[in-house]
Coordinates of C-alpha atoms in Angstrom, one line a residue:
M18 CA 219.1 252.0 -57.7
K19 CA 218.1 249.1 -55.6
A20 CA 220.5 246.5 -54.0
L21 CA 219.9 243.1 -52.6
L22 CA 222.1 242.2 -49.6
L23 CA 222.6 238.5 -49.0
I24 CA 223.6 238.2 -45.4
D25 CA 225.8 235.3 -44.3
I26 CA 224.2 232.4 -46.3
Q27 CA 227.0 230.1 -45.1
N28 CA 227.3 226.4 -44.3
D29 CA 227.8 226.9 -40.6
F30 CA 224.5 228.7 -40.3
L31 CA 222.6 226.0 -42.2
P32 CA 221.3 222.6 -40.8
G33 CA 224.4 220.5 -39.9
G34 CA 226.5 223.6 -39.4
S35 CA 228.1 224.5 -36.0
L36 CA 225.7 227.4 -35.5
A37 CA 222.7 226.2 -37.4
V38 CA 219.8 228.6 -37.7
P39 CA 216.5 226.7 -37.6
G40 CA 215.1 226.4 -41.1
G41 CA 218.1 228.3 -42.5
D42 CA 218.1 226.2 -45.7
E43 CA 214.5 227.2 -46.4
I44 CA 215.5 230.7 -47.6
I45 CA 217.9 229.7 -50.3
T46 CA 215.5 229.1 -53.2
L47 CA 213.8 232.4 -52.5
A48 CA 217.2 234.2 -52.3
N49 CA 218.1 232.8 -55.7
E50 CA 214.7 233.8 -57.2
L51 CA 215.1 237.4 -55.8
Q52 CA 218.5 238.1 -57.3
P53 CA 217.5 238.7 -61.0
T54 CA 215.0 241.4 -59.9
Y55 CA 217.7 243.7 -58.4
D56 CA 220.1 246.1 -60.0
L57 CA 222.9 245.0 -57.7
V58 CA 223.5 241.9 -55.6
V59 CA 226.1 242.0 -52.7
A60 CA 226.9 239.3 -50.1
T61 CA 228.4 239.4 -46.7
Q62 CA 230.5 236.6 -45.3
D63 CA 231.4 235.9 -41.6
W64 CA 235.1 235.3 -41.8
H65 CA 236.6 234.6 -38.4
P66 CA 240.2 233.8 -37.4
A67 CA 240.3 230.6 -35.4
Q68 CA 241.1 232.4 -32.2
H69 CA 238.2 234.8 -32.4
Q70 CA 237.3 236.1 -29.0
S71 CA 233.5 235.7 -29.6
F72 CA 234.1 231.9 -29.5
A73 CA 233.3 230.2 -26.2
S74 CA 236.3 227.9 -26.9
Q75 CA 238.6 230.9 -26.3
H76 CA 237.2 231.5 -22.7
P77 CA 238.0 228.5 -20.5
G78 CA 235.1 227.5 -18.3
R79 CA 232.5 229.4 -20.4
Q80 CA 229.8 227.8 -22.5
P81 CA 228.2 228.8 -25.8
F82 CA 225.5 231.4 -25.5
E83 CA 226.8 232.8 -22.2
Q84 CA 227.1 236.6 -22.1
I85 CA 230.4 238.3 -21.3
D86 CA 231.9 241.8 -21.5
L87 CA 234.5 241.9 -24.4
H88 CA 236.6 245.0 -24.4
G89 CA 233.7 247.1 -23.1
L90 CA 231.0 245.6 -25.3
P91 CA 228.4 243.0 -24.4
Q92 CA 229.2 239.7 -26.2
T93 CA 227.3 236.5 -26.7
L94 CA 229.8 233.6 -26.8
W95 CA 229.2 231.4 -29.8
P96 CA 230.3 228.0 -30.9
D97 CA 233.3 228.2 -33.2
H98 CA 231.8 229.1 -36.6
C99 CA 232.7 230.5 -40.1
V100 CA 236.5 230.1 -39.4
Q101 CA 238.5 231.4 -42.3
G102 CA 239.2 228.8 -45.0
T103 CA 236.9 226.1 -43.6
A104 CA 234.0 224.5 -45.3
G105 CA 231.7 226.0 -42.7
A106 CA 232.7 229.5 -43.8
E107 CA 231.8 228.8 -47.4
F108 CA 228.6 230.0 -49.0
S109 CA 226.0 227.3 -49.4
P110 CA 226.6 225.4 -52.6
A111 CA 222.8 225.8 -53.3
L112 CA 223.2 229.6 -53.3
D113 CA 223.4 231.1 -56.8
Q114 CA 226.5 233.2 -56.7
H115 CA 226.6 234.3 -60.4
R116 CA 225.0 237.7 -59.8
I117 CA 227.0 238.6 -56.6
E118 CA 229.1 241.5 -57.6
A119 CA 231.0 242.0 -54.4
I120 CA 231.5 240.1 -51.1
F121 CA 232.2 242.0 -47.9
R122 CA 233.9 239.9 -45.2
K123 CA 233.3 240.7 -41.5
G124 CA 234.4 239.5 -38.1
T125 CA 238.1 239.3 -39.2
N126 CA 239.4 241.2 -36.1
P127 CA 239.8 238.6 -33.3
E128 CA 239.1 241.2 -30.6
I129 CA 235.7 242.3 -31.7
D130 CA 232.6 240.7 -33.2
S131 CA 230.9 242.0 -36.3
Y132 CA 227.2 241.2 -36.8
S133 CA 226.6 243.9 -39.3
G134 CA 227.8 243.9 -42.9
F135 CA 228.6 247.6 -42.5
F136 CA 230.6 248.0 -39.2
D137 CA 232.0 245.9 -36.3
N138 CA 229.8 245.8 -33.2
G139 CA 231.5 248.9 -31.7
H140 CA 231.2 250.9 -34.9
R141 CA 235.0 251.3 -34.7
K142 CA 235.8 250.2 -38.2
S143 CA 233.8 250.2 -41.4
T144 CA 233.7 247.4 -43.9
G145 CA 233.4 249.9 -46.8
L146 CA 230.0 248.5 -47.8
A147 CA 228.1 251.8 -47.4
D148 CA 230.6 253.7 -49.6
F149 CA 230.5 250.9 -52.2
L150 CA 226.7 251.1 -52.4
R151 CA 226.7 254.9 -52.5
G152 CA 229.4 254.7 -55.2
R153 CA 227.0 252.6 -57.3
G154 CA 224.2 255.0 -56.8
V155 CA 222.2 252.7 -54.5
R156 CA 219.4 254.4 -52.5
Q157 CA 217.4 251.3 -51.5
V158 CA 218.7 248.3 -49.7
H159 CA 216.7 245.1 -49.4
L160 CA 218.1 242.5 -47.0
C161 CA 217.7 238.7 -46.5
G162 CA 219.8 235.9 -45.1
L163 CA 220.9 234.6 -41.7
A164 CA 220.2 235.2 -38.9
A165 CA 217.2 237.5 -38.8
D166 CA 217.7 238.5 -35.2
F167 CA 221.5 239.1 -35.5
C168 CA 223.4 239.7 -38.7
V169 CA 220.5 240.6 -40.9
N170 CA 219.0 242.8 -38.1
F171 CA 222.2 244.7 -37.3
S172 CA 223.0 245.2 -41.1
A173 CA 219.5 246.7 -41.5
L174 CA 220.0 249.0 -38.6
D175 CA 223.3 250.2 -39.9
A176 CA 221.9 250.7 -43.4
L177 CA 219.2 252.9 -41.9
Q178 CA 221.8 254.9 -40.0
E179 CA 223.8 255.3 -43.2
G180 CA 220.7 256.9 -44.9
F181 CA 219.5 254.1 -47.1
Q182 CA 215.8 253.1 -47.5
V183 CA 215.6 249.7 -46.0
T184 CA 213.3 246.7 -46.7
F185 CA 213.7 243.6 -44.5
L186 CA 212.7 240.6 -46.6
E187 CA 211.1 238.6 -43.9
A188 CA 210.2 235.5 -45.9
A189 CA 213.9 235.1 -46.9
T190 CA 215.3 235.2 -43.4
R191 CA 215.3 232.9 -40.4
A192 CA 216.0 233.7 -36.8
I193 CA 218.0 232.0 -34.0
S194 CA 215.3 233.1 -31.5
A195 CA 211.7 234.0 -32.2
E196 CA 211.6 236.2 -29.2
G197 CA 214.8 238.0 -30.2
Y198 CA 213.5 238.5 -33.7
A199 CA 210.2 239.9 -32.5
R200 CA 212.1 242.6 -30.5
A201 CA 214.4 243.3 -33.5
R202 CA 211.4 243.6 -35.8
Q203 CA 209.7 246.2 -33.6
E204 CA 212.9 248.2 -33.5
L205 CA 213.5 248.1 -37.2
Q206 CA 209.9 249.3 -37.9
R207 CA 210.3 252.0 -35.3
R208 CA 213.4 253.3 -37.1
G209 CA 211.7 253.3 -40.4
A210 CA 212.5 250.0 -42.1
Q211 CA 209.8 248.4 -44.2
I212 CA 209.0 244.7 -43.6
G213 CA 208.7 243.1 -47.0

């Protein structure tokens, strides 16, 4: 059983959004074309409370993209994005959602960020995604979405750790940083992910 994970294809990560990934909108047609070829399609959704501590706005004097320590974990400070109930948190209207069987929301705890669709960044709490996939008999996980060097990457790493065969669908991802993605790609391959 093979599942497609659509990672964070949300308005705030698309051109015009508050944390736009360069070329983010270019993946949507391919993401739509891929869906019918999978047994199961699942999506993740960044879903932050307005006072999320990963937001630079919550740290007076700090700027977006600065690095801080947040409760013992390294944290990049982001522009406010994907705030619960806002248009920016919604999936792109161009994304075909008819085949999405389940949506796993992440980043809901204001005290810790959550790049991966499986766990928060400290691996303190599971989203339940791995158990859901196992319960459906999934062995292979293919990932696409935004951003390649953050949420898609960390989701892929956690999928590997959870024992799934992982394929990273490179053509259907875009990165915030080319250098960051090059490093992430090497690590994914080293850990056994296929680049598709």
